Amino acid sequence: MTDMRDLDIRSPHDGRSVGHLPIATDEEVAGAVLTAREVQPKWAATPAAERGAALRQAAAVLRTHADELAKVLEQETGRPVASAREGVLAGVSTLEQYAELGPVHRGRSLLGSWDATDFMVPEPRGVVVALTPWNDPVAVACGLLGAALVTGNAVVHKPSERCPHTGLLMGRLVAEAFPDGVLHTLIGDGQVGARLAADRHVDLVAHVGGTATGRSILAATASTGAKALLENGGNDALVVDADVDPQWAAAQAALGAFTNAGQLCTSVERIFVHQAIAEEFLRALEVEARNWVQQPLVDVEHRKLVHAHVVEAVADGAEVLIGGEVPDGPGAFYPATVLTRCTPDMRVMRQETFGPVAPVRVVPSFEEGLAEAVVDEHGLAATVLTGSMAHAQRAWRTLPVGTVKVNAVFGGAPGGAAQPRRMSGTGFGYGPELLDEMTSMKVVHLGQFQPRRQDSADWRRTASASRTVSSST
């Protein structure tokens, strides 16, 4: 059945229309996947150095259009232009990184018998579907697309329905560097994503986004046999020890909770602070929140979810130190909010809020804070602020998450990979390890050639004749 629906994008600043885009039909979804499957073998046969060169060309085009992309992203999601541009340039760097890593991605030789050769070689999986989010759409998409394309896969990309103009523009720019059909960009909502995830001609579904969607993708790929590569939601904890400067810790907490209006996968979602510094920490965090520049959330519907977490927490006994109210006027603005007297059973502590909300729980000891931080169904990341090497060591050993940060809520070396756990996903994201995810390893055994019986007899007669001629001369 043909789907003629449109996406209607409204500005999170004032609610005005940003634009309309038609949603891909069932025929367009199926056609994009089949075209990708048809062209993929030729792309896989392209020398790795040429695939890397195409990625470098795509990175150069994105860099040239960074300002344009940032403006479109700001219009759709409310992310400030300067921050949006940083995200675009981060994507450019990721493409450049994979342009270098892809051609040197390698297998390994194996030790077998003397008269045989054994080795393992990585091969592209085939058709990769990339379903990417709205909160950092260019940077995230560049990671998945870059790793998939440079290893010889064809890609069908569906950007989030909350920033389709950004995704469409990025897709058109990047596709210029590749042969026709190697990269498709489809516009659509969750139904389009579900159709792609369930398509039996797809070999890998890569998704960065919410946990519920990740669960549905796992169910779909269990039926089709495709690999699922998922980074789902997180509920990242921040544990604050007794021996740190409370004002510095509050600045770190504010940075983690309020950056991009709290709309980052690794935002600080719940805070456990030692009672010895709790009072001063909370005063400092309130000041930080007061001075934080208010940003809109991505849309009004998302703001409703964020505010519901706050309202429920207050009803269950939490105290609002600052914020916590929906402002008057147009748009989807929400203030930086600090809650105290939070308990582990509150939804604001159990689930990802994904907004500028800092729920704080005062704990009697570092050990208690760490123990409560461990109790969570997610496993994306966590942060510990401490002056004790013993506590830092215990924390990173204990926390069941893919990434642990000590004394900095953000940061990390280039090329680092992340492997989320439990409900936060499966598989590596970013880094050289993502190239492994985008390929399958084939084991090859080359045995010694054994000639046929007739061939062997002919060879012996030829050799005998040669010896006869040699001796007669």
PDB file of C-alpha atoms in Angstrom, residues 2-297:
ATOM      1  CA  THR A   2       1.328   3.453  -0.900  1.00  0.00           C
ATOM      2  CA  ASP A   3       1.924   5.820   2.023  1.00  0.00           C
ATOM      3  CA  MET A   4       1.340   9.499   1.213  1.00  0.00           C
ATOM      4  CA  ARG A   5       1.885  10.943   4.693  1.00  0.00           C
ATOM      5  CA  ASP A   6       4.127  13.957   5.378  1.00  0.00           C
ATOM      6  CA  LEU A   7       6.409  14.973   8.214  1.00  0.00           C
ATOM      7  CA  ASP A   8       5.532  18.403   9.604  1.00  0.00           C
ATOM      8  CA  ILE A   9       8.497  19.935  11.448  1.00  0.00           C
ATOM      9  CA  ARG A  10       7.879  22.794  13.878  1.00  0.00           C
ATOM     10  CA  SER A  11      10.485  25.125  15.342  1.00  0.00           C
ATOM     11  CA  PRO A  12      11.187  24.383  19.025  1.00  0.00           C
ATOM     12  CA  HIS A  13      11.813  28.119  19.444  1.00  0.00           C
ATOM     13  CA  ASP A  14       8.389  29.445  18.470  1.00  0.00           C
ATOM     14  CA  GLY A  15       6.341  26.590  17.030  1.00  0.00           C
ATOM     15  CA  ARG A  16       6.401  27.928  13.487  1.00  0.00           C
ATOM     16  CA  SER A  17       6.643  25.548  10.563  1.00  0.00           C
ATOM     17  CA  VAL A  18      10.148  24.616   9.457  1.00  0.00           C
ATOM     18  CA  GLY A  19       8.890  22.578   6.526  1.00  0.00           C
ATOM     19  CA  HIS A  20       7.170  19.463   5.247  1.00  0.00           C
ATOM     20  CA  LEU A  21       8.754  16.359   3.778  1.00  0.00           C
ATOM     21  CA  PRO A  22       6.976  13.315   2.325  1.00  0.00           C
ATOM     22  CA  ILE A  23       7.405  10.039   4.146  1.00  0.00           C
ATOM     23  CA  ALA A  24       8.949   7.250   2.086  1.00  0.00           C
ATOM     24  CA  THR A  25       6.401   4.792   0.734  1.00  0.00           C
ATOM     25  CA  ASP A  26       6.594   1.026   1.124  1.00  0.00           C
ATOM     26  CA  GLU A  27       7.710   0.815  -2.513  1.00  0.00           C
ATOM     27  CA  GLU A  28      10.490   3.358  -1.939  1.00  0.00           C
ATOM     28  CA  VAL A  29      11.715   1.517   1.153  1.00  0.00           C
ATOM     29  CA  ALA A  30      11.821  -1.839  -0.617  1.00  0.00           C
ATOM     30  CA  GLY A  31      13.362  -0.279  -3.721  1.00  0.00           C
ATOM     31  CA  ALA A  32      16.162   1.404  -1.790  1.00  0.00           C
ATOM     32  CA  VAL A  33      17.121  -1.855  -0.084  1.00  0.00           C
ATOM     33  CA  LEU A  34      17.061  -3.861  -3.322  1.00  0.00           C
ATOM     34  CA  THR A  35      19.114  -1.246  -5.166  1.00  0.00           C
ATOM     35  CA  ALA A  36      21.647  -1.266  -2.336  1.00  0.00           C
ATOM     36  CA  ARG A  37      21.873  -5.047  -2.576  1.00  0.00           C
ATOM     37  CA  GLU A  38      22.407  -4.888  -6.339  1.00  0.00           C
ATOM     38  CA  VAL A  39      25.256  -2.359  -6.250  1.00  0.00           C
ATOM     39  CA  GLN A  40      26.970  -3.561  -3.087  1.00  0.00           C
ATOM     40  CA  PRO A  41      29.114  -6.349  -4.625  1.00  0.00           C
ATOM     41  CA  LYS A  42      30.756  -3.912  -7.044  1.00  0.00           C
ATOM     42  CA  TRP A  43      31.378  -1.430  -4.233  1.00  0.00           C
ATOM     43  CA  ALA A  44      32.866  -4.219  -2.105  1.00  0.00           C
ATOM     44  CA  ALA A  45      35.209  -5.087  -4.999  1.00  0.00           C
ATOM     45  CA  THR A  46      36.433  -1.482  -5.153  1.00  0.00           C
ATOM     46  CA  PRO A  47      39.976  -1.232  -3.746  1.00  0.00           C
ATOM     47  CA  ALA A  48      39.987  -0.235  -0.089  1.00  0.00           C
ATOM     48  CA  ALA A  49      42.179   2.785  -0.809  1.00  0.00           C
ATOM     49  CA  GLU A  50      39.583   4.097  -3.258  1.00  0.00           C
ATOM     50  CA  ARG A  51      36.809   3.627  -0.716  1.00  0.00           C
ATOM     51  CA  GLY A  52      38.901   5.590   1.778  1.00  0.00           C
ATOM     52  CA  ALA A  53      39.447   8.344  -0.781  1.00  0.00           C
ATOM     53  CA  ALA A  54      35.677   8.598  -1.307  1.00  0.00           C
ATOM     54  CA  LEU A  55      35.220   9.039   2.434  1.00  0.00           C
ATOM     55  CA  ARG A  56      37.812  11.829   2.482  1.00  0.00           C
ATOM     56  CA  GLN A  57      35.939  13.531  -0.346  1.00  0.00           C
ATOM     57  CA  ALA A  58      32.668  13.262   1.595  1.00  0.00           C
ATOM     58  CA  ALA A  59      34.349  14.764   4.670  1.00  0.00           C
ATOM     59  CA  ALA A  60      35.620  17.714   2.629  1.00  0.00           C
ATOM     60  CA  VAL A  61      32.131  18.390   1.250  1.00  0.00           C
ATOM     61  CA  LEU A  62      30.600  18.317   4.732  1.00  0.00           C
ATOM     62  CA  ARG A  63      33.255  20.686   6.038  1.00  0.00           C
ATOM     63  CA  THR A  64      32.437  23.141   3.251  1.00  0.00           C
ATOM     64  CA  HIS A  65      28.724  23.008   4.160  1.00  0.00           C
ATOM     65  CA  ALA A  66      29.162  22.949   7.961  1.00  0.00           C
ATOM     66  CA  ASP A  67      27.505  26.335   8.507  1.00  0.00           C
ATOM     67  CA  GLU A  68      24.530  25.429   6.322  1.00  0.00           C
ATOM     68  CA  LEU A  69      24.005  22.131   8.113  1.00  0.00           C
ATOM     69  CA  ALA A  70      24.302  23.790  11.525  1.00  0.00           C
ATOM     70  CA  LYS A  71      21.607  26.335  10.672  1.00  0.00           C
ATOM     71  CA  VAL A  72      19.197  23.666   9.484  1.00  0.00           C
ATOM     72  CA  LEU A  73      19.841  21.594  12.601  1.00  0.00           C
ATOM     73  CA  GLU A  74      19.219  24.602  14.831  1.00  0.00           C
ATOM     74  CA  GLN A  75      15.920  25.287  13.080  1.00  0.00           C
ATOM     75  CA  GLU A  76      14.715  21.712  13.560  1.00  0.00           C
ATOM     76  CA  THR A  77      15.988  20.799  17.042  1.00  0.00           C
ATOM     77  CA  GLY A  78      16.843  24.078  18.767  1.00  0.00           C
ATOM     78  CA  ARG A  79      20.487  23.179  19.257  1.00  0.00           C
ATOM     79  CA  PRO A  80      22.483  26.453  19.185  1.00  0.00           C
ATOM     80  CA  VAL A  81      24.237  27.055  15.881  1.00  0.00           C
ATOM     81  CA  ALA A  82      27.729  27.091  17.407  1.00  0.00           C
ATOM     82  CA  SER A  83      27.126  23.765  19.161  1.00  0.00           C
ATOM     83  CA  ALA A  84      25.461  22.333  16.066  1.00  0.00           C
ATOM     84  CA  ARG A  85      28.473  23.296  13.977  1.00  0.00           C
ATOM     85  CA  GLU A  86      30.761  21.535  16.457  1.00  0.00           C
ATOM     86  CA  GLY A  87      28.669  18.415  15.942  1.00  0.00           C
ATOM     87  CA  VAL A  88      29.016  18.681  12.164  1.00  0.00           C
ATOM     88  CA  LEU A  89      32.782  19.100  12.418  1.00  0.00           C
ATOM     89  CA  ALA A  90      32.956  16.134  14.782  1.00  0.00           C
ATOM     90  CA  GLY A  91      31.257  14.145  12.032  1.00  0.00           C
ATOM     91  CA  VAL A  92      33.799  15.407   9.518  1.00  0.00           C
ATOM     92  CA  SER A  93      36.631  14.228  11.766  1.00  0.00           C
ATOM     93  CA  THR A  94      34.975  10.837  12.115  1.00  0.00           C
ATOM     94  CA  LEU A  95      34.779  10.408   8.339  1.00  0.00           C
ATOM     95  CA  GLU A  96      38.427  11.397   8.041  1.00  0.00           C
ATOM     96  CA  GLN A  97      39.341   8.900  10.747  1.00  0.00           C
ATOM     97  CA  TYR A  98      37.576   6.032   8.980  1.00  0.00           C
ATOM     98  CA  ALA A  99      39.090   7.089   5.652  1.00  0.00           C
ATOM     99  CA  GLU A 100      42.441   6.232   7.239  1.00  0.00           C
ATOM    100  CA  LEU A 101      41.380   3.219   9.304  1.00  0.00           C
ATOM    101  CA  GLY A 102      39.324   1.490   6.619  1.00  0.00           C
ATOM    102  CA  PRO A 103      42.102   0.649   4.155  1.00  0.00           C
ATOM    103  CA  VAL A 104      44.290  -0.815   6.912  1.00  0.00           C
ATOM    104  CA  HIS A 105      41.529  -2.887   8.480  1.00  0.00           C
ATOM    105  CA  ARG A 106      42.929  -6.401   8.379  1.00  0.00           C
ATOM    106  CA  GLY A 107      42.405 -10.035   9.206  1.00  0.00           C
ATOM    107  CA  ARG A 108      45.003 -12.415  10.567  1.00  0.00           C
ATOM    108  CA  SER A 109      47.080 -15.394   9.540  1.00  0.00           C
ATOM    109  CA  LEU A 110      46.720 -18.721  11.324  1.00  0.00           C
ATOM    110  CA  LEU A 111      49.309 -21.368  12.159  1.00  0.00           C
ATOM    111  CA  GLY A 112      48.356 -24.615  10.446  1.00  0.00           C
ATOM    112  CA  SER A 113      50.265 -27.411   8.729  1.00  0.00           C
ATOM    113  CA  TRP A 114      53.484 -26.719   6.836  1.00  0.00           C
ATOM    114  CA  ASP A 115      51.993 -27.456   3.409  1.00  0.00           C
ATOM    115  CA  ALA A 116      48.857 -25.299   3.816  1.00  0.00           C
ATOM    116  CA  THR A 117      47.958 -21.656   4.307  1.00  0.00           C
ATOM    117  CA  ASP A 118      45.239 -20.538   6.723  1.00  0.00           C
ATOM    118  CA  PHE A 119      43.980 -17.019   7.233  1.00  0.00           C
ATOM    119  CA  MET A 120      40.969 -14.937   8.278  1.00  0.00           C
ATOM    120  CA  VAL A 121      39.775 -12.071   6.127  1.00  0.00           C
ATOM    121  CA  PRO A 122      37.072  -9.449   6.924  1.00  0.00           C
ATOM    122  CA  GLU A 123      34.287  -9.058   4.382  1.00  0.00           C
ATOM    123  CA  PRO A 124      31.492  -6.464   4.280  1.00  0.00           C
ATOM    124  CA  ARG A 125      28.197  -7.676   5.669  1.00  0.00           C
ATOM    125  CA  GLY A 126      26.243  -6.411   2.655  1.00  0.00           C
ATOM    126  CA  VAL A 127      23.352  -3.986   3.151  1.00  0.00           C
ATOM    127  CA  VAL A 128      23.471  -1.865   6.315  1.00  0.00           C
ATOM    128  CA  VAL A 129      20.469   0.070   7.603  1.00  0.00           C
ATOM    129  CA  ALA A 130      21.436   3.063   9.771  1.00  0.00           C
ATOM    130  CA  LEU A 131      18.732   4.572  12.001  1.00  0.00           C
ATOM    131  CA  THR A 132      20.144   7.721  13.604  1.00  0.00           C
ATOM    132  CA  PRO A 133      18.934  10.160  16.309  1.00  0.00           C
ATOM    133  CA  TRP A 134      18.087  13.842  16.388  1.00  0.00           C
ATOM    134  CA  ASN A 135      20.190  15.052  19.301  1.00  0.00           C
ATOM    135  CA  ASP A 136      23.570  14.855  17.487  1.00  0.00           C
ATOM    136  CA  PRO A 137      22.492  13.665  14.054  1.00  0.00           C
ATOM    137  CA  VAL A 138      25.477  14.493  11.857  1.00  0.00           C
ATOM    138  CA  ALA A 139      28.203  13.222  14.175  1.00  0.00           C
ATOM    139  CA  VAL A 140      26.383   9.969  14.949  1.00  0.00           C
ATOM    140  CA  ALA A 141      25.447   9.336  11.321  1.00  0.00           C
ATOM    141  CA  CYS A 142      29.003   9.949  10.134  1.00  0.00           C
ATOM    142  CA  GLY A 143      30.257   7.268  12.507  1.00  0.00           C
ATOM    143  CA  LEU A 144      27.868   4.591  11.297  1.00  0.00           C
ATOM    144  CA  LEU A 145      27.902   5.582   7.629  1.00  0.00           C
ATOM    145  CA  GLY A 146      31.654   6.054   7.534  1.00  0.00           C
ATOM    146  CA  ALA A 147      32.477   2.674   9.056  1.00  0.00           C
ATOM    147  CA  ALA A 148      29.903   0.870   6.916  1.00  0.00           C
ATOM    148  CA  LEU A 149      30.859   2.474   3.605  1.00  0.00           C
ATOM    149  CA  VAL A 150      34.631   2.248   3.966  1.00  0.00           C
ATOM    150  CA  THR A 151      34.405  -1.504   4.624  1.00  0.00           C
ATOM    151  CA  GLY A 152      32.431  -2.086   1.412  1.00  0.00           C
ATOM    152  CA  ASN A 153      28.821  -2.112   2.570  1.00  0.00           C
ATOM    153  CA  ALA A 154      25.946  -0.318   0.872  1.00  0.00           C
ATOM    154  CA  VAL A 155      23.872   1.800   3.273  1.00  0.00           C
ATOM    155  CA  VAL A 156      20.236   2.809   3.606  1.00  0.00           C
ATOM    156  CA  HIS A 157      20.054   5.668   6.101  1.00  0.00           C
ATOM    157  CA  LYS A 158      16.934   6.907   7.847  1.00  0.00           C
ATOM    158  CA  PRO A 159      17.571  10.007   9.950  1.00  0.00           C
ATOM    159  CA  SER A 160      15.261  10.852  12.832  1.00  0.00           C
ATOM    160  CA  GLU A 161      11.834  12.203  11.931  1.00  0.00           C
ATOM    161  CA  ARG A 162      12.608  15.122  14.249  1.00  0.00           C
ATOM    162  CA  CYS A 163      15.415  16.411  12.001  1.00  0.00           C
ATOM    163  CA  PRO A 164      14.664  15.097   8.493  1.00  0.00           C
ATOM    164  CA  HIS A 165      15.844  18.236   6.680  1.00  0.00           C
ATOM    165  CA  THR A 166      19.238  17.903   8.368  1.00  0.00           C
ATOM    166  CA  GLY A 167      19.444  14.221   7.496  1.00  0.00           C
ATOM    167  CA  LEU A 168      18.353  14.752   3.907  1.00  0.00           C
ATOM    168  CA  LEU A 169      20.873  17.542   3.330  1.00  0.00           C
ATOM    169  CA  MET A 170      23.689  15.541   4.895  1.00  0.00           C
ATOM    170  CA  GLY A 171      22.742  12.472   2.866  1.00  0.00           C
ATOM    171  CA  ARG A 172      22.766  14.368  -0.407  1.00  0.00           C
ATOM    172  CA  LEU A 173      26.139  15.909   0.324  1.00  0.00           C
ATOM    173  CA  VAL A 174      27.802  12.654   1.359  1.00  0.00           C
ATOM    174  CA  ALA A 175      26.273  10.636  -1.483  1.00  0.00           C
ATOM    175  CA  GLU A 176      28.069  12.836  -4.037  1.00  0.00           C
ATOM    176  CA  ALA A 177      31.313  11.037  -3.181  1.00  0.00           C
ATOM    177  CA  PHE A 178      30.009   7.522  -3.864  1.00  0.00           C
ATOM    178  CA  PRO A 179      28.682   5.564  -6.834  1.00  0.00           C
ATOM    179  CA  ASP A 180      24.932   5.682  -7.428  1.00  0.00           C
ATOM    180  CA  GLY A 181      22.966   3.445  -5.109  1.00  0.00           C
ATOM    181  CA  VAL A 182      25.705   2.897  -2.533  1.00  0.00           C
ATOM    182  CA  LEU A 183      24.120   5.369  -0.075  1.00  0.00           C
ATOM    183  CA  HIS A 184      20.376   6.049   0.156  1.00  0.00           C
ATOM    184  CA  THR A 185      18.671   8.497   2.520  1.00  0.00           C
ATOM    185  CA  LEU A 186      15.020   7.766   3.292  1.00  0.00           C
ATOM    186  CA  ILE A 187      12.749  10.187   5.127  1.00  0.00           C
ATOM    187  CA  GLY A 188      10.218   8.698   7.492  1.00  0.00           C
ATOM    188  CA  ASP A 189       8.920   8.004  10.952  1.00  0.00           C
ATOM    189  CA  GLY A 190       9.078   4.935  13.140  1.00  0.00           C
ATOM    190  CA  GLN A 191       7.000   2.920  10.692  1.00  0.00           C
ATOM    191  CA  VAL A 192       9.619   3.392   7.990  1.00  0.00           C
ATOM    192  CA  GLY A 193      12.339   2.391  10.427  1.00  0.00           C
ATOM    193  CA  ALA A 194      10.375  -0.717  11.378  1.00  0.00           C
ATOM    194  CA  ARG A 195       9.978  -1.701   7.716  1.00  0.00           C
ATOM    195  CA  LEU A 196      13.706  -1.336   7.156  1.00  0.00           C
ATOM    196  CA  ALA A 197      14.571  -3.345  10.271  1.00  0.00           C
ATOM    197  CA  ALA A 198      12.250  -6.171   9.159  1.00  0.00           C
ATOM    198  CA  ASP A 199      13.445  -6.317   5.543  1.00  0.00           C
ATOM    199  CA  ARG A 200      14.959  -9.741   4.811  1.00  0.00           C
ATOM    200  CA  HIS A 201      17.421  -8.255   2.316  1.00  0.00           C
ATOM    201  CA  VAL A 202      19.152  -6.276   5.097  1.00  0.00           C
ATOM    202  CA  ASP A 203      22.276  -7.731   6.721  1.00  0.00           C
ATOM    203  CA  LEU A 204      22.855  -5.306   9.629  1.00  0.00           C
ATOM    204  CA  VAL A 205      20.631  -2.801  11.417  1.00  0.00           C
ATOM    205  CA  ALA A 206      22.539  -0.085  13.306  1.00  0.00           C
ATOM    206  CA  HIS A 207      20.458   2.074  15.625  1.00  0.00           C
ATOM    207  CA  VAL A 208      21.249   4.908  18.014  1.00  0.00           C
ATOM    208  CA  GLY A 209      18.204   6.056  19.958  1.00  0.00           C
ATOM    209  CA  GLY A 210      15.619   5.010  22.508  1.00  0.00           C
ATOM    210  CA  THR A 211      15.507   1.719  24.363  1.00  0.00           C
ATOM    211  CA  ALA A 212      11.983   0.799  23.229  1.00  0.00           C
ATOM    212  CA  THR A 213      12.964   1.113  19.586  1.00  0.00           C
ATOM    213  CA  GLY A 214      16.089  -0.917  20.248  1.00  0.00           C
ATOM    214  CA  ARG A 215      13.986  -3.733  21.681  1.00  0.00           C
ATOM    215  CA  SER A 216      11.748  -3.777  18.598  1.00  0.00           C
ATOM    216  CA  ILE A 217      14.809  -3.929  16.329  1.00  0.00           C
ATOM    217  CA  LEU A 218      16.169  -6.902  18.267  1.00  0.00           C
ATOM    218  CA  ALA A 219      12.861  -8.691  17.750  1.00  0.00           C
ATOM    219  CA  ALA A 220      12.871  -7.913  14.018  1.00  0.00           C
ATOM    220  CA  THR A 221      16.448  -9.026  13.427  1.00  0.00           C
ATOM    221  CA  ALA A 222      15.852 -12.217  15.399  1.00  0.00           C
ATOM    222  CA  SER A 223      13.378 -13.103  12.654  1.00  0.00           C
ATOM    223  CA  THR A 224      15.445 -12.009   9.643  1.00  0.00           C
ATOM    224  CA  GLY A 225      18.877 -13.125  10.840  1.00  0.00           C
ATOM    225  CA  ALA A 226      20.380  -9.659  10.414  1.00  0.00           C
ATOM    226  CA  LYS A 227      22.903  -8.403  12.968  1.00  0.00           C
ATOM    227  CA  ALA A 228      21.669  -5.713  15.379  1.00  0.00           C
ATOM    228  CA  LEU A 229      24.122  -3.001  16.416  1.00  0.00           C
ATOM    229  CA  LEU A 230      22.454  -0.862  19.078  1.00  0.00           C
ATOM    230  CA  GLU A 231      23.204   2.107  21.279  1.00  0.00           C
ATOM    231  CA  ASN A 232      20.004   2.657  23.210  1.00  0.00           C
ATOM    232  CA  GLY A 233      19.162   4.981  26.059  1.00  0.00           C
ATOM    233  CA  GLY A 234      21.226   5.431  29.178  1.00  0.00           C
ATOM    234  CA  ASN A 235      20.593   6.441  32.774  1.00  0.00           C
ATOM    235  CA  ASP A 236      24.086   7.635  33.587  1.00  0.00           C
ATOM    236  CA  ALA A 237      25.027   8.077  37.214  1.00  0.00           C
ATOM    237  CA  LEU A 238      27.356  10.663  38.746  1.00  0.00           C
ATOM    238  CA  VAL A 239      28.892   9.661  42.087  1.00  0.00           C
ATOM    239  CA  VAL A 240      30.437  12.545  44.075  1.00  0.00           C
ATOM    240  CA  ASP A 241      32.913  11.641  46.809  1.00  0.00           C
ATOM    241  CA  ALA A 242      33.474  13.478  50.094  1.00  0.00           C
ATOM    242  CA  ASP A 243      36.987  14.709  49.286  1.00  0.00           C
ATOM    243  CA  VAL A 244      36.270  16.853  46.199  1.00  0.00           C
ATOM    244  CA  ASP A 245      35.648  20.593  45.945  1.00  0.00           C
ATOM    245  CA  PRO A 246      31.839  20.946  46.070  1.00  0.00           C
ATOM    246  CA  GLN A 247      31.770  23.910  43.716  1.00  0.00           C
ATOM    247  CA  TRP A 248      33.929  22.150  41.139  1.00  0.00           C
ATOM    248  CA  ALA A 249      31.756  19.052  41.469  1.00  0.00           C
ATOM    249  CA  ALA A 250      28.621  21.154  40.996  1.00  0.00           C
ATOM    250  CA  ALA A 251      30.069  22.681  37.817  1.00  0.00           C
ATOM    251  CA  GLN A 252      30.774  19.176  36.509  1.00  0.00           C
ATOM    252  CA  ALA A 253      27.265  18.045  37.417  1.00  0.00           C
ATOM    253  CA  ALA A 254      25.714  21.045  35.649  1.00  0.00           C
ATOM    254  CA  LEU A 255      27.816  20.456  32.559  1.00  0.00           C
ATOM    255  CA  GLY A 256      26.748  16.832  32.453  1.00  0.00           C
ATOM    256  CA  ALA A 257      23.068  17.446  33.140  1.00  0.00           C
ATOM    257  CA  PHE A 258      22.380  20.659  31.219  1.00  0.00           C
ATOM    258  CA  THR A 259      24.563  20.542  28.077  1.00  0.00           C
ATOM    259  CA  ASN A 260      22.340  20.517  24.982  1.00  0.00           C
ATOM    260  CA  ALA A 261      19.398  20.829  27.390  1.00  0.00           C
ATOM    261  CA  GLY A 262      20.248  17.402  28.768  1.00  0.00           C
ATOM    262  CA  GLN A 263      19.593  15.807  25.399  1.00  0.00           C
ATOM    263  CA  LEU A 264      22.749  13.714  25.078  1.00  0.00           C
ATOM    264  CA  CYS A 265      23.071   9.949  25.319  1.00  0.00           C
ATOM    265  CA  THR A 266      25.705  10.319  28.029  1.00  0.00           C
ATOM    266  CA  SER A 267      24.066  13.159  29.948  1.00  0.00           C
ATOM    267  CA  VAL A 268      24.166  12.945  33.736  1.00  0.00           C
ATOM    268  CA  GLU A 269      20.753  11.523  34.672  1.00  0.00           C
ATOM    269  CA  ARG A 270      21.088  10.857  38.424  1.00  0.00           C
ATOM    270  CA  ILE A 271      23.485  12.199  41.039  1.00  0.00           C
ATOM    271  CA  PHE A 272      24.674  10.563  44.273  1.00  0.00           C
ATOM    272  CA  VAL A 273      26.537  13.019  46.520  1.00  0.00           C
ATOM    273  CA  HIS A 274      28.297  12.282  49.812  1.00  0.00           C
ATOM    274  CA  GLN A 275      26.476  13.848  52.750  1.00  0.00           C
ATOM    275  CA  ALA A 276      29.707  15.471  53.999  1.00  0.00           C
ATOM    276  CA  ILE A 277      29.623  17.988  51.100  1.00  0.00           C
ATOM    277  CA  ALA A 278      25.960  17.719  50.068  1.00  0.00           C
ATOM    278  CA  GLU A 279      24.761  21.059  51.440  1.00  0.00           C
ATOM    279  CA  GLU A 280      27.482  23.118  49.765  1.00  0.00           C
ATOM    280  CA  PHE A 281      27.217  21.047  46.582  1.00  0.00           C
ATOM    281  CA  LEU A 282      23.485  21.676  46.292  1.00  0.00           C
ATOM    282  CA  ARG A 283      23.889  25.424  46.831  1.00  0.00           C
ATOM    283  CA  ALA A 284      26.540  25.543  44.132  1.00  0.00           C
ATOM    284  CA  LEU A 285      24.468  23.420  41.743  1.00  0.00           C
ATOM    285  CA  GLU A 286      21.508  25.766  42.186  1.00  0.00           C
ATOM    286  CA  VAL A 287      23.731  28.707  41.244  1.00  0.00           C
ATOM    287  CA  GLU A 288      25.034  26.821  38.211  1.00  0.00           C
ATOM    288  CA  ALA A 289      21.476  26.062  37.077  1.00  0.00           C
ATOM    289  CA  ARG A 290      20.447  29.687  37.525  1.00  0.00           C
ATOM    290  CA  ASN A 291      23.280  30.836  35.280  1.00  0.00           C
ATOM    291  CA  TRP A 292      22.736  28.195  32.599  1.00  0.00           C
ATOM    292  CA  VAL A 293      21.378  29.620  29.345  1.00  0.00           C
ATOM    293  CA  GLN A 294      17.913  28.205  28.765  1.00  0.00           C
ATOM    294  CA  GLN A 295      17.490  26.186  25.555  1.00  0.00           C
ATOM    295  CA  PRO A 296      14.419  24.670  23.971  1.00  0.00           C
ATOM    296  CA  LEU A 297      13.901  20.944  23.980  1.00  0.00           C
TER     297      LEU A 297
END
